[in-house]
Amino acid sequence: MIRSRNPDVFLASWASIAPVQPQLDNYVWWKLIQQTLPTNCAADVHAAVTYADQILSSGSAADVPLLKKVVFLTNSTNPRNTSYPSSFQDLTYFDVASILAHISMSTFCNRLETWNPSSFPGFTIDSTVSALSNNTDDAPSTEARVAATYGAEKAFYAYLFATIDKSKRGYQMFPTNPRDPLDNASWVWQLCTQFAQFQVAPPPSNTTIVSQFYNLADTYAQLYHALFPYAPPEPDISPIQKYGGWRM
């Protein structure tokens, strides 16, 4: 941006992560992803997370544990995902929302849209992860979308299948955590105290692709204050903003 404004001063530029316009609620992150996804994929992701939110908000005493179990098993397919409780009963609603917030492009959407309901055996509280991960994945991908054709519940399970596939591919690519723990702790501290930019759910709408339970208060409590209990109640973004933000 600064090179475009002052080409006489800057011959070249290098893009890097340097927050110049910090804000606490950075839900626009998800809005950009939603706008970039193929239309059918975006609609099915919305249907899937809305289905999950409805169960968490008003599901029966049997529905909520079943949802937690299916999300817990989905997360277990990547051995590096160890930051969650070891039992599905202990998952918080924020944990569920966080696990579901692993949307990707291309291959992810292809897996979601070609998920075949005919080879899905259904899921009960006694089911194993194979009920979610084993699918012929050969349904024709059309603009009709999974949710519009088979219903929101099927779109949810198609979404989990695509998430599991993404998780497995991620583990094959990075079997060990590529982040140094000290570097990660340093970055989290900066987020806690200065940068914010918390990628939480946008306000409810008919296009949102992230669970409403992926919210700001629980982000503070479970991701930041759990690691740094002495961190301030929220980041102080004013020292960075004083330089003008986008108008810097």
PDB file of C-alpha atoms in Angstrom:
ATOM      1  CA  MET A   1       0.000   0.000   0.000  1.00  0.00           C
ATOM      2  CA  ILE A   2       2.742   2.447   0.926  1.00  0.00           C
ATOM      3  CA  ARG A   3       4.643   1.634  -2.275  1.00  0.00           C
ATOM      4  CA  SER A   4       1.517   2.388  -4.311  1.00  0.00           C
ATOM      5  CA  ARG A   5       1.164   5.697  -2.551  1.00  0.00           C
ATOM      6  CA  ASN A   6       4.847   6.679  -2.785  1.00  0.00           C
ATOM      7  CA  PRO A   7       6.414   4.907  -5.805  1.00  0.00           C
ATOM      8  CA  ASP A   8       9.049   7.654  -5.971  1.00  0.00           C
ATOM      9  CA  VAL A   9      10.331   6.639  -2.543  1.00  0.00           C
ATOM     10  CA  PHE A  10       9.875   2.851  -2.503  1.00  0.00           C
ATOM     11  CA  LEU A  11      11.318   0.815  -5.368  1.00  0.00           C
ATOM     12  CA  ALA A  12       9.977  -2.509  -4.085  1.00  0.00           C
ATOM     13  CA  SER A  13       8.036  -3.957  -1.169  1.00  0.00           C
ATOM     14  CA  TRP A  14       7.868  -7.186   0.791  1.00  0.00           C
ATOM     15  CA  ALA A  15       4.647  -8.443   2.334  1.00  0.00           C
ATOM     16  CA  SER A  16       4.795  -9.696   5.897  1.00  0.00           C
ATOM     17  CA  ILE A  17       2.603  -9.905   8.974  1.00  0.00           C
ATOM     18  CA  ALA A  18       2.734  -6.482  10.550  1.00  0.00           C
ATOM     19  CA  PRO A  19      -0.631  -5.478  12.024  1.00  0.00           C
ATOM     20  CA  VAL A  20      -1.236  -1.799  11.349  1.00  0.00           C
ATOM     21  CA  GLN A  21      -4.998  -1.804  12.001  1.00  0.00           C
ATOM     22  CA  PRO A  22      -5.494  -4.011  15.096  1.00  0.00           C
ATOM     23  CA  GLN A  23      -9.017  -4.791  16.233  1.00  0.00           C
ATOM     24  CA  LEU A  24     -10.387  -7.162  18.812  1.00  0.00           C
ATOM     25  CA  ASP A  25     -13.100  -8.798  16.724  1.00  0.00           C
ATOM     26  CA  ASN A  26     -11.516  -9.775  13.407  1.00  0.00           C
ATOM     27  CA  TYR A  27     -14.472 -11.690  11.986  1.00  0.00           C
ATOM     28  CA  VAL A  28     -13.840 -10.244   8.532  1.00  0.00           C
ATOM     29  CA  TRP A  29     -11.247 -13.026   8.178  1.00  0.00           C
ATOM     30  CA  TRP A  30     -14.086 -15.536   7.778  1.00  0.00           C
ATOM     31  CA  LYS A  31     -16.179 -13.285   5.581  1.00  0.00           C
ATOM     32  CA  LEU A  32     -13.350 -13.158   3.033  1.00  0.00           C
ATOM     33  CA  ILE A  33     -13.050 -16.957   3.074  1.00  0.00           C
ATOM     34  CA  GLN A  34     -16.813 -17.313   2.675  1.00  0.00           C
ATOM     35  CA  GLN A  35     -16.775 -14.982  -0.329  1.00  0.00           C
ATOM     36  CA  THR A  36     -13.891 -16.939  -1.897  1.00  0.00           C
ATOM     37  CA  LEU A  37     -15.361 -20.427  -1.499  1.00  0.00           C
ATOM     38  CA  PRO A  38     -17.318 -21.927  -4.403  1.00  0.00           C
ATOM     39  CA  THR A  39     -20.996 -21.104  -3.996  1.00  0.00           C
ATOM     40  CA  ASN A  40     -22.117 -24.687  -3.385  1.00  0.00           C
ATOM     41  CA  CYS A  41     -19.311 -25.323  -0.866  1.00  0.00           C
ATOM     42  CA  ALA A  42     -20.022 -22.092   1.059  1.00  0.00           C
ATOM     43  CA  ALA A  43     -23.722 -22.943   1.246  1.00  0.00           C
ATOM     44  CA  ASP A  44     -23.023 -26.451   2.547  1.00  0.00           C
ATOM     45  CA  VAL A  45     -20.504 -25.237   5.133  1.00  0.00           C
ATOM     46  CA  HIS A  46     -23.116 -22.744   6.336  1.00  0.00           C
ATOM     47  CA  ALA A  47     -25.717 -25.516   6.547  1.00  0.00           C
ATOM     48  CA  ALA A  48     -23.318 -27.769   8.468  1.00  0.00           C
ATOM     49  CA  VAL A  49     -22.282 -25.253  11.137  1.00  0.00           C
ATOM     50  CA  THR A  50     -25.859 -24.006  11.482  1.00  0.00           C
ATOM     51  CA  TYR A  51     -26.979 -27.601  12.074  1.00  0.00           C
ATOM     52  CA  ALA A  52     -24.323 -27.951  14.808  1.00  0.00           C
ATOM     53  CA  ASP A  53     -25.276 -24.632  16.403  1.00  0.00           C
ATOM     54  CA  GLN A  54     -28.937 -25.588  16.519  1.00  0.00           C
ATOM     55  CA  ILE A  55     -28.100 -28.791  18.378  1.00  0.00           C
ATOM     56  CA  LEU A  56     -25.810 -26.986  20.828  1.00  0.00           C
ATOM     57  CA  SER A  57     -28.436 -24.306  21.398  1.00  0.00           C
ATOM     58  CA  SER A  58     -31.563 -26.408  21.719  1.00  0.00           C
ATOM     59  CA  GLY A  59     -30.706 -30.072  21.177  1.00  0.00           C
ATOM     60  CA  SER A  60     -31.959 -32.859  23.400  1.00  0.00           C
ATOM     61  CA  ALA A  61     -30.025 -34.569  26.180  1.00  0.00           C
ATOM     62  CA  ALA A  62     -29.094 -37.253  23.642  1.00  0.00           C
ATOM     63  CA  ASP A  63     -28.344 -34.971  20.684  1.00  0.00           C
ATOM     64  CA  VAL A  64     -25.669 -32.826  22.353  1.00  0.00           C
ATOM     65  CA  PRO A  65     -23.432 -35.735  23.529  1.00  0.00           C
ATOM     66  CA  LEU A  66     -23.763 -37.334  20.096  1.00  0.00           C
ATOM     67  CA  LEU A  67     -22.616 -34.121  18.441  1.00  0.00           C
ATOM     68  CA  LYS A  68     -19.698 -33.845  20.844  1.00  0.00           C
ATOM     69  CA  LYS A  69     -18.718 -37.466  20.143  1.00  0.00           C
ATOM     70  CA  VAL A  70     -18.726 -37.024  16.382  1.00  0.00           C
ATOM     71  CA  VAL A  71     -16.701 -33.799  16.577  1.00  0.00           C
ATOM     72  CA  PHE A  72     -14.286 -35.378  19.076  1.00  0.00           C
ATOM     73  CA  LEU A  73     -13.615 -38.305  16.729  1.00  0.00           C
ATOM     74  CA  THR A  74     -13.165 -35.937  13.808  1.00  0.00           C
ATOM     75  CA  ASN A  75     -10.474 -34.082  15.732  1.00  0.00           C
ATOM     76  CA  SER A  76      -8.744 -37.320  16.776  1.00  0.00           C
ATOM     77  CA  THR A  77      -7.750 -38.149  13.198  1.00  0.00           C
ATOM     78  CA  ASN A  78      -4.785 -35.766  13.434  1.00  0.00           C
ATOM     79  CA  PRO A  79      -2.503 -36.890  16.309  1.00  0.00           C
ATOM     80  CA  ARG A  80      -1.085 -33.366  16.553  1.00  0.00           C
ATOM     81  CA  ASN A  81      -4.460 -31.975  17.676  1.00  0.00           C
ATOM     82  CA  THR A  82      -3.790 -32.494  21.367  1.00  0.00           C
ATOM     83  CA  SER A  83      -5.001 -29.188  22.796  1.00  0.00           C
ATOM     84  CA  TYR A  84      -8.512 -30.471  23.514  1.00  0.00           C
ATOM     85  CA  PRO A  85      -9.925 -32.610  26.375  1.00  0.00           C
ATOM     86  CA  SER A  86      -9.226 -36.335  26.229  1.00  0.00           C
ATOM     87  CA  SER A  87     -12.909 -37.213  26.523  1.00  0.00           C
ATOM     88  CA  PHE A  88     -15.757 -36.067  24.294  1.00  0.00           C
ATOM     89  CA  GLN A  89     -17.931 -35.434  27.359  1.00  0.00           C
ATOM     90  CA  ASP A  90     -15.504 -32.718  28.447  1.00  0.00           C
ATOM     91  CA  LEU A  91     -15.602 -30.727  25.224  1.00  0.00           C
ATOM     92  CA  THR A  92     -16.980 -27.250  25.730  1.00  0.00           C
ATOM     93  CA  TYR A  93     -19.182 -25.613  23.136  1.00  0.00           C
ATOM     94  CA  PHE A  94     -16.208 -23.435  22.263  1.00  0.00           C
ATOM     95  CA  ASP A  95     -14.083 -26.579  21.730  1.00  0.00           C
ATOM     96  CA  VAL A  96     -16.700 -27.916  19.329  1.00  0.00           C
ATOM     97  CA  ALA A  97     -16.831 -24.607  17.457  1.00  0.00           C
ATOM     98  CA  SER A  98     -13.037 -24.410  17.324  1.00  0.00           C
ATOM     99  CA  ILE A  99     -12.665 -27.915  15.870  1.00  0.00           C
ATOM    100  CA  LEU A 100     -15.300 -27.135  13.255  1.00  0.00           C
ATOM    101  CA  ALA A 101     -13.498 -23.931  12.238  1.00  0.00           C
ATOM    102  CA  HIS A 102     -11.002 -25.675   9.958  1.00  0.00           C
ATOM    103  CA  ILE A 103     -12.304 -24.697   6.574  1.00  0.00           C
ATOM    104  CA  SER A 104     -10.132 -24.974   3.495  1.00  0.00           C
ATOM    105  CA  MET A 105     -10.421 -24.552  -0.250  1.00  0.00           C
ATOM    106  CA  SER A 106     -10.129 -26.752  -3.333  1.00  0.00           C
ATOM    107  CA  THR A 107      -9.652 -30.356  -2.154  1.00  0.00           C
ATOM    108  CA  PHE A 108     -11.701 -29.707   0.986  1.00  0.00           C
ATOM    109  CA  CYS A 109     -14.658 -28.469  -1.031  1.00  0.00           C
ATOM    110  CA  ASN A 110     -14.305 -31.289  -3.552  1.00  0.00           C
ATOM    111  CA  ARG A 111     -14.445 -33.873  -0.763  1.00  0.00           C
ATOM    112  CA  LEU A 112     -17.466 -32.207   0.787  1.00  0.00           C
ATOM    113  CA  GLU A 113     -19.422 -31.940  -2.450  1.00  0.00           C
ATOM    114  CA  THR A 114     -18.710 -35.502  -3.641  1.00  0.00           C
ATOM    115  CA  TRP A 115     -19.459 -37.154  -0.264  1.00  0.00           C
ATOM    116  CA  ASN A 116     -21.852 -39.996  -0.955  1.00  0.00           C
ATOM    117  CA  PRO A 117     -24.755 -40.399   1.506  1.00  0.00           C
ATOM    118  CA  SER A 118     -25.412 -43.902   0.149  1.00  0.00           C
ATOM    119  CA  SER A 119     -22.163 -45.163   1.701  1.00  0.00           C
ATOM    120  CA  PHE A 120     -22.721 -43.418   5.057  1.00  0.00           C
ATOM    121  CA  PRO A 121     -23.863 -45.998   7.644  1.00  0.00           C
ATOM    122  CA  GLY A 122     -25.206 -43.408  10.055  1.00  0.00           C
ATOM    123  CA  PHE A 123     -23.742 -42.494  13.424  1.00  0.00           C
ATOM    124  CA  THR A 124     -24.661 -43.505  16.971  1.00  0.00           C
ATOM    125  CA  ILE A 125     -22.990 -42.882  20.307  1.00  0.00           C
ATOM    126  CA  ASP A 126     -21.253 -46.283  19.925  1.00  0.00           C
ATOM    127  CA  SER A 127     -19.950 -45.641  16.397  1.00  0.00           C
ATOM    128  CA  THR A 128     -16.244 -45.390  15.620  1.00  0.00           C
ATOM    129  CA  VAL A 129     -14.440 -42.848  13.494  1.00  0.00           C
ATOM    130  CA  SER A 130     -14.597 -45.199  10.491  1.00  0.00           C
ATOM    131  CA  ALA A 131     -18.299 -44.368  10.152  1.00  0.00           C
ATOM    132  CA  LEU A 132     -17.202 -40.799   9.419  1.00  0.00           C
ATOM    133  CA  SER A 133     -13.982 -41.333   7.489  1.00  0.00           C
ATOM    134  CA  ASN A 134     -14.902 -44.259   5.208  1.00  0.00           C
ATOM    135  CA  ASN A 135     -16.907 -42.958   2.291  1.00  0.00           C
ATOM    136  CA  THR A 136     -16.812 -43.794  -1.384  1.00  0.00           C
ATOM    137  CA  ASP A 137     -16.766 -40.048  -2.058  1.00  0.00           C
ATOM    138  CA  ASP A 138     -18.086 -40.532  -5.561  1.00  0.00           C
ATOM    139  CA  ALA A 139     -21.343 -38.618  -5.653  1.00  0.00           C
ATOM    140  CA  PRO A 140     -21.660 -36.227  -8.594  1.00  0.00           C
ATOM    141  CA  SER A 141     -20.751 -32.680  -7.596  1.00  0.00           C
ATOM    142  CA  THR A 142     -23.445 -30.297  -8.757  1.00  0.00           C
ATOM    143  CA  GLU A 143     -24.701 -26.825  -8.029  1.00  0.00           C
ATOM    144  CA  ALA A 144     -27.600 -28.484  -6.188  1.00  0.00           C
ATOM    145  CA  ARG A 145     -25.438 -28.784  -3.051  1.00  0.00           C
ATOM    146  CA  VAL A 146     -25.473 -31.508  -0.389  1.00  0.00           C
ATOM    147  CA  ALA A 147     -27.791 -29.697   2.028  1.00  0.00           C
ATOM    148  CA  ALA A 148     -30.335 -28.788  -0.637  1.00  0.00           C
ATOM    149  CA  THR A 149     -30.377 -32.365  -1.932  1.00  0.00           C
ATOM    150  CA  TYR A 150     -30.095 -34.485   1.219  1.00  0.00           C
ATOM    151  CA  GLY A 151     -30.695 -32.093   4.129  1.00  0.00           C
ATOM    152  CA  ALA A 152     -28.597 -30.193   6.683  1.00  0.00           C
ATOM    153  CA  GLU A 153     -27.704 -33.281   8.741  1.00  0.00           C
ATOM    154  CA  LYS A 154     -26.123 -34.948   5.713  1.00  0.00           C
ATOM    155  CA  ALA A 155     -24.271 -31.718   4.900  1.00  0.00           C
ATOM    156  CA  PHE A 156     -22.887 -31.807   8.453  1.00  0.00           C
ATOM    157  CA  TYR A 157     -21.512 -35.323   8.016  1.00  0.00           C
ATOM    158  CA  ALA A 158     -20.144 -34.428   4.584  1.00  0.00           C
ATOM    159  CA  TYR A 159     -18.403 -31.482   6.237  1.00  0.00           C
ATOM    160  CA  LEU A 160     -16.879 -33.764   8.877  1.00  0.00           C
ATOM    161  CA  PHE A 161     -15.682 -36.168   6.176  1.00  0.00           C
ATOM    162  CA  ALA A 162     -13.941 -33.292   4.373  1.00  0.00           C
ATOM    163  CA  THR A 163     -12.464 -32.085   7.673  1.00  0.00           C
ATOM    164  CA  ILE A 164     -11.086 -35.546   8.453  1.00  0.00           C
ATOM    165  CA  ASP A 165      -9.549 -35.785   4.987  1.00  0.00           C
ATOM    166  CA  LYS A 166      -7.932 -32.369   5.451  1.00  0.00           C
ATOM    167  CA  SER A 167      -6.699 -33.355   8.909  1.00  0.00           C
ATOM    168  CA  LYS A 168      -5.093 -36.566   7.648  1.00  0.00           C
ATOM    169  CA  ARG A 169      -3.403 -34.779   4.766  1.00  0.00           C
ATOM    170  CA  GLY A 170      -2.146 -32.131   7.177  1.00  0.00           C
ATOM    171  CA  TYR A 171      -0.601 -34.751   9.428  1.00  0.00           C
ATOM    172  CA  GLN A 172       1.085 -36.493   6.496  1.00  0.00           C
ATOM    173  CA  MET A 173       2.598 -33.182   5.444  1.00  0.00           C
ATOM    174  CA  PHE A 174       3.591 -32.093   8.965  1.00  0.00           C
ATOM    175  CA  PRO A 175       3.832 -35.149  11.272  1.00  0.00           C
ATOM    176  CA  THR A 176       5.462 -32.944  13.885  1.00  0.00           C
ATOM    177  CA  ASN A 177       4.426 -29.466  14.893  1.00  0.00           C
ATOM    178  CA  PRO A 178       6.291 -27.020  12.629  1.00  0.00           C
ATOM    179  CA  ARG A 179       5.971 -24.290  15.237  1.00  0.00           C
ATOM    180  CA  ASP A 180       8.538 -23.906  17.955  1.00  0.00           C
ATOM    181  CA  PRO A 181       6.710 -23.837  21.332  1.00  0.00           C
ATOM    182  CA  LEU A 182       8.649 -20.769  22.465  1.00  0.00           C
ATOM    183  CA  ASP A 183       7.873 -18.903  19.251  1.00  0.00           C
ATOM    184  CA  ASN A 184       4.228 -19.847  19.583  1.00  0.00           C
ATOM    185  CA  ALA A 185       4.077 -18.648  23.192  1.00  0.00           C
ATOM    186  CA  SER A 186       5.676 -15.357  22.184  1.00  0.00           C
ATOM    187  CA  TRP A 187       3.130 -14.825  19.392  1.00  0.00           C
ATOM    188  CA  VAL A 188       0.204 -15.689  21.676  1.00  0.00           C
ATOM    189  CA  TRP A 189       1.485 -13.157  24.219  1.00  0.00           C
ATOM    190  CA  GLN A 190       1.573 -10.470  21.544  1.00  0.00           C
ATOM    191  CA  LEU A 191      -1.991 -11.326  20.562  1.00  0.00           C
ATOM    192  CA  CYS A 192      -3.071 -11.220  24.221  1.00  0.00           C
ATOM    193  CA  THR A 193      -1.520  -7.857  24.909  1.00  0.00           C
ATOM    194  CA  GLN A 194      -1.213  -5.863  21.661  1.00  0.00           C
ATOM    195  CA  PHE A 195      -2.363  -7.242  18.338  1.00  0.00           C
ATOM    196  CA  ALA A 196      -5.713  -8.956  19.067  1.00  0.00           C
ATOM    197  CA  GLN A 197      -7.028  -9.817  15.563  1.00  0.00           C
ATOM    198  CA  PHE A 198      -9.128 -12.628  17.047  1.00  0.00           C
ATOM    199  CA  GLN A 199     -10.670 -14.594  14.187  1.00  0.00           C
ATOM    200  CA  VAL A 200     -14.021 -15.207  15.834  1.00  0.00           C
ATOM    201  CA  ALA A 201     -17.412 -15.842  14.286  1.00  0.00           C
ATOM    202  CA  PRO A 202     -19.159 -13.058  12.373  1.00  0.00           C
ATOM    203  CA  PRO A 203     -22.604 -11.875  13.477  1.00  0.00           C
ATOM    204  CA  PRO A 204     -25.291 -14.457  12.626  1.00  0.00           C
ATOM    205  CA  SER A 205     -26.412 -14.353   9.007  1.00  0.00           C
ATOM    206  CA  ASN A 206     -27.604 -16.634   6.223  1.00  0.00           C
ATOM    207  CA  THR A 207     -24.038 -16.996   4.929  1.00  0.00           C
ATOM    208  CA  THR A 208     -21.842 -17.386   8.025  1.00  0.00           C
ATOM    209  CA  ILE A 209     -19.449 -20.354   7.891  1.00  0.00           C
ATOM    210  CA  VAL A 210     -18.321 -20.393  11.535  1.00  0.00           C
ATOM    211  CA  SER A 211     -20.186 -21.502  14.639  1.00  0.00           C
ATOM    212  CA  GLN A 212     -21.636 -18.736  16.803  1.00  0.00           C
ATOM    213  CA  PHE A 213     -19.927 -20.404  19.770  1.00  0.00           C
ATOM    214  CA  TYR A 214     -16.522 -19.422  18.377  1.00  0.00           C
ATOM    215  CA  ASN A 215     -16.840 -16.148  20.240  1.00  0.00           C
ATOM    216  CA  LEU A 216     -14.622 -13.458  21.702  1.00  0.00           C
ATOM    217  CA  ALA A 217     -15.185 -14.133  25.405  1.00  0.00           C
ATOM    218  CA  ASP A 218     -14.306 -17.829  25.152  1.00  0.00           C
ATOM    219  CA  THR A 219     -11.356 -17.056  22.882  1.00  0.00           C
ATOM    220  CA  TYR A 220      -9.902 -14.958  25.690  1.00  0.00           C
ATOM    221  CA  ALA A 221     -10.678 -17.520  28.352  1.00  0.00           C
ATOM    222  CA  GLN A 222      -9.660 -20.758  26.653  1.00  0.00           C
ATOM    223  CA  LEU A 223      -6.938 -19.765  24.219  1.00  0.00           C
ATOM    224  CA  TYR A 224      -5.164 -16.893  25.922  1.00  0.00           C
ATOM    225  CA  HIS A 225      -5.907 -16.620  29.616  1.00  0.00           C
ATOM    226  CA  ALA A 226      -5.533 -20.387  29.949  1.00  0.00           C
ATOM    227  CA  LEU A 227      -1.913 -19.998  28.788  1.00  0.00           C
ATOM    228  CA  PHE A 228      -1.304 -16.612  30.394  1.00  0.00           C
ATOM    229  CA  PRO A 229      -3.635 -16.203  33.390  1.00  0.00           C
ATOM    230  CA  TYR A 230      -1.890 -12.927  34.250  1.00  0.00           C
ATOM    231  CA  ALA A 231      -2.580 -11.405  30.804  1.00  0.00           C
ATOM    232  CA  PRO A 232      -4.735  -8.260  30.769  1.00  0.00           C
ATOM    233  CA  PRO A 233      -8.517  -8.663  30.381  1.00  0.00           C
ATOM    234  CA  GLU A 234      -8.131  -7.740  26.722  1.00  0.00           C
ATOM    235  CA  PRO A 235      -5.335  -6.426  24.474  1.00  0.00           C
ATOM    236  CA  ASP A 236      -4.509  -2.736  24.497  1.00  0.00           C
ATOM    237  CA  ILE A 237      -4.515  -1.911  20.790  1.00  0.00           C
ATOM    238  CA  SER A 238      -4.291   1.871  21.231  1.00  0.00           C
ATOM    239  CA  PRO A 239      -0.454   2.113  21.012  1.00  0.00           C
ATOM    240  CA  ILE A 240      -0.551   0.681  17.481  1.00  0.00           C
ATOM    241  CA  GLN A 241      -3.656   2.569  16.436  1.00  0.00           C
ATOM    242  CA  LYS A 242      -2.087   5.894  17.289  1.00  0.00           C
ATOM    243  CA  TYR A 243       0.009   5.628  14.109  1.00  0.00           C
ATOM    244  CA  GLY A 244      -3.087   5.934  11.949  1.00  0.00           C
ATOM    245  CA  GLY A 245      -4.084   2.353  11.165  1.00  0.00           C
ATOM    246  CA  TRP A 246      -4.878   1.943   7.460  1.00  0.00           C
ATOM    247  CA  ARG A 247      -4.044   5.621   7.036  1.00  0.00           C
ATOM    248  CA  MET A 248      -0.507   5.129   8.359  1.00  0.00           C
TER     249      MET A 248
END
